[in-house]
Coordinates of C-alpha atoms in Angstrom, one line a residue:
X4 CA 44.3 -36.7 -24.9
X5 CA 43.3 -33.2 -25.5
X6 CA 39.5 -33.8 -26.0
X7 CA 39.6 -35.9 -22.4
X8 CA 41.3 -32.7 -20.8
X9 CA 38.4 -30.3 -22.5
X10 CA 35.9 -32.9 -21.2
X11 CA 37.5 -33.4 -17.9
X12 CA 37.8 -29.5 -17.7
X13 CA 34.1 -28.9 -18.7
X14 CA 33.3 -31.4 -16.2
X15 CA 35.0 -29.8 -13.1
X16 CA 33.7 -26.2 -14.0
X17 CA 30.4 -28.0 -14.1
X18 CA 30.9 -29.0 -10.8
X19 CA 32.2 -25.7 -9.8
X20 CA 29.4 -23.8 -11.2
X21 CA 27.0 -26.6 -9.4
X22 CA 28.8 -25.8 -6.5
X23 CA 28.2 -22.0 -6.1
X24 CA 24.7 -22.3 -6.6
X25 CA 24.2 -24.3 -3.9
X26 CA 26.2 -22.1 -2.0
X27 CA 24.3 -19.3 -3.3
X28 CA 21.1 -20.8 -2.4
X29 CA 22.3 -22.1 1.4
X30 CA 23.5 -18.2 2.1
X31 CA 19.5 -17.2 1.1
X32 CA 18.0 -20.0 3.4
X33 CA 20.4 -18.9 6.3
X34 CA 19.9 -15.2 5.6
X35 CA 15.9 -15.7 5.5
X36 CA 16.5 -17.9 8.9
X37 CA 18.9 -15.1 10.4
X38 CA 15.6 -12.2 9.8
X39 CA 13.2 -14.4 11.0
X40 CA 15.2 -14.9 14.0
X41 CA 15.6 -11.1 14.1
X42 CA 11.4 -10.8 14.5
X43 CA 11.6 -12.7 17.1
X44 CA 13.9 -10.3 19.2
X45 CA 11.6 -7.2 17.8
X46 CA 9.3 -8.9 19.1
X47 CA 10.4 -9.6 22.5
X48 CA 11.8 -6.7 22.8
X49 CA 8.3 -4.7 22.1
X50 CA 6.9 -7.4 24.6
X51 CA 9.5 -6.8 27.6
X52 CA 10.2 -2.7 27.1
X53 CA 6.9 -1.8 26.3
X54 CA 5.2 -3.1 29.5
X55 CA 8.1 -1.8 31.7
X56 CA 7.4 1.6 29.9
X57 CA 4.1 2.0 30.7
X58 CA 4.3 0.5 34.2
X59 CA 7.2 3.4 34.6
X60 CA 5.2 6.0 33.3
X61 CA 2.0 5.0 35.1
X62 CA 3.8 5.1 38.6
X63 CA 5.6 8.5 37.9
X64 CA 2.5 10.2 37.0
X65 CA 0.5 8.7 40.3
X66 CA 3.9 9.7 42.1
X67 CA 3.2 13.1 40.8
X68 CA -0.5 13.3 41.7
X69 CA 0.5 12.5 45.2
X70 CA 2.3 15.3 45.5
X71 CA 0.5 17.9 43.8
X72 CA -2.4 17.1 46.3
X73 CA -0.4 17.2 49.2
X74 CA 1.0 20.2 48.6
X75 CA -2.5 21.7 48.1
X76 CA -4.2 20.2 50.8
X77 CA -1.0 21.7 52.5
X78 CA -1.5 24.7 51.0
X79 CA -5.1 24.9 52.3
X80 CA -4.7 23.9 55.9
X81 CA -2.1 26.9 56.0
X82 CA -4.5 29.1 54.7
X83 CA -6.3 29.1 57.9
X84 CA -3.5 29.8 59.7
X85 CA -3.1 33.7 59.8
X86 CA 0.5 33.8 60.5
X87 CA 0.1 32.2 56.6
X88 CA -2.0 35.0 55.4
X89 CA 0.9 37.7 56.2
X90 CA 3.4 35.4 54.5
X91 CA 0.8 34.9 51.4
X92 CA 0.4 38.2 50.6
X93 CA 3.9 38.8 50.8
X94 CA 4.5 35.7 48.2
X95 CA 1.7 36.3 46.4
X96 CA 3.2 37.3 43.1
X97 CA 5.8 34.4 43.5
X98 CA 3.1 31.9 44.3
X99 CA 1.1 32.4 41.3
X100 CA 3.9 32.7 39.4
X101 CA 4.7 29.2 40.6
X102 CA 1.7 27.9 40.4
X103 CA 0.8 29.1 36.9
X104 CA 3.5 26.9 35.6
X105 CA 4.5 23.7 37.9
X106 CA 7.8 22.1 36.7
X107 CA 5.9 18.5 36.1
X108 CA 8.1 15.6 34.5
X109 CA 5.2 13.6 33.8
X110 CA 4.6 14.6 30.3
X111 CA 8.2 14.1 29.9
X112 CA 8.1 10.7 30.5
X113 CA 4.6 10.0 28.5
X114 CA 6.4 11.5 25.8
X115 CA 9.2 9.0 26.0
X116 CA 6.9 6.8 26.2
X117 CA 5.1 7.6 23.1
X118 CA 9.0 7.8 21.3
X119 CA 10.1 4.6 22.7
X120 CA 7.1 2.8 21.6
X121 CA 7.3 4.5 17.9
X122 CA 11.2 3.0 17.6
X123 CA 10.0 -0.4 18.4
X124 CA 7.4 -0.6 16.0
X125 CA 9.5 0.9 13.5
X126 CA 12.5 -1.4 14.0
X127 CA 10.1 -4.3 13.8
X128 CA 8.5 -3.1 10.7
X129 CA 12.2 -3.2 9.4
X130 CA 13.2 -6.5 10.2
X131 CA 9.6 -8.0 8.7
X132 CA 10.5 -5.9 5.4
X133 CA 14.0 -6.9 5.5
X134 CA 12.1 -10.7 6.1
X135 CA 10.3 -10.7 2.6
X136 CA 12.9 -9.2 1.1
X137 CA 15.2 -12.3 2.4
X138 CA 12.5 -14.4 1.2
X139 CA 12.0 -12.4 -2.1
X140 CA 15.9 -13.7 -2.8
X141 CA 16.1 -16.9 -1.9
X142 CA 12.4 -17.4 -4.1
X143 CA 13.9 -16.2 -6.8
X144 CA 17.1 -18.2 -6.9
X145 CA 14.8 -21.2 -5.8
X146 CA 12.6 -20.7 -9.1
X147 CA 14.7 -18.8 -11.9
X148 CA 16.5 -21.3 -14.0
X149 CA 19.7 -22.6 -13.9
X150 CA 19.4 -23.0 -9.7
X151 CA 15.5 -23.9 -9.8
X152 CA 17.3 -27.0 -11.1
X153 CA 19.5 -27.8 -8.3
X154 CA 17.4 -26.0 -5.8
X155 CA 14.8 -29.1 -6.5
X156 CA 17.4 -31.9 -6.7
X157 CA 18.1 -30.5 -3.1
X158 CA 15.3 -29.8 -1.3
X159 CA 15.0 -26.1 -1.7
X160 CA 11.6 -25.1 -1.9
X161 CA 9.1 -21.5 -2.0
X162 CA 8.8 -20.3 1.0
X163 CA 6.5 -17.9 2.3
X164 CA 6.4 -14.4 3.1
X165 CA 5.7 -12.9 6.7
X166 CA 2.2 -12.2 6.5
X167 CA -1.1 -11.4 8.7
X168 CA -3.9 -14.0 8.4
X169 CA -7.2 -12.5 8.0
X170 CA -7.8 -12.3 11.5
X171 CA -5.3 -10.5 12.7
X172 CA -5.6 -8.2 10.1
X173 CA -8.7 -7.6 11.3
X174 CA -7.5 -7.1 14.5
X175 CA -4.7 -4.8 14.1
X176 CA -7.0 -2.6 12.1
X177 CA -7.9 -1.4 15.4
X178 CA -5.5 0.9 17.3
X179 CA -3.5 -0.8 20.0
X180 CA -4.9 0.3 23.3
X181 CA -2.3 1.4 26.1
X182 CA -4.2 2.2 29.3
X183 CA -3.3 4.4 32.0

């Protein structure tokens, strides 16, 4: 009676142990899924914000060249008037004080730009490396023995890691181009 209990309780831890790595190796295909779901929104997101972005920027700094040339041609026309030329001499000091150093927000914004667009292609970076490093795990519990065992009796395979073909490598070699 005693040897059927050892069996019966080498059996169940059999099972047991069976049972966690499958559950091991489920978690590492659902946490591989779950980061390649999580490109997807980098991606997206760099597709949707950065266009927006550039459109905003682009309109603020033809906004602001709009208005800089009005206000000279302003300035000009009321150059000929010589009710103008009294007041200019007067504001002269102030006017080139102005002048010399326009508060423009334009830069502002391209530099926003330039920040925004650096955090999306860092945060995408991350989530590819946190990818492969999902698909580093789950290969290694899919090939390392004891689970390589159960991992082939159900269906658990290599998979591969997020990668460029050769042509886009060759392709993002080249600087993205953002045009203005």
């Amino acid at each position: 009676m005693t040897v059927l209990l050892i069996i019966l309780g080498i059996i169940v831890l059999l099972v047991l142990w069976g049972a966690g790595i499958y559950n091991n190796l489920v978690r590492l295909r659902n946490n591989r899924e779950n980061a390649f779901a999580n490109i997807d929104v980098q991606l997206k997101q760099r597709h949707d914000l950065v266009a927006q972005l550039v459109a905003t920027v682009k309109g603020y700094a033809q906004h602001e060249k709009e208005v800089l040339e009005r206000v000279t041609n302003a300035r000009a026309a009321a150059m000929k008037i010589q009710a103008e030329n009294n007041l200019s001499s007067a504001l002269a000091g102030l006017k080139v004080s102005v002048e010399a150093y326009p508060d423009l927000k334009a830069n502002q914004n391209f530099l926003q730009l330039q920040n925004e667009i650096a955090d999306i292609e860092n945060k995408l970076a991350a989530v590819r490396r946190f990818f492969n490093s999902a698909t580093r795990e789950l290969n290694n519990a899919v090939q390392t023995f004891p689970s390589n065992i159960l991992a082939g009796m159900f269906g658990f395979t290599k998979q591969p890691m997020f990668e460029v073909s050769t042509e886009e490598r060759t392709q993002l070699d080249k600087a993205p181009e953002i045009n203005f």
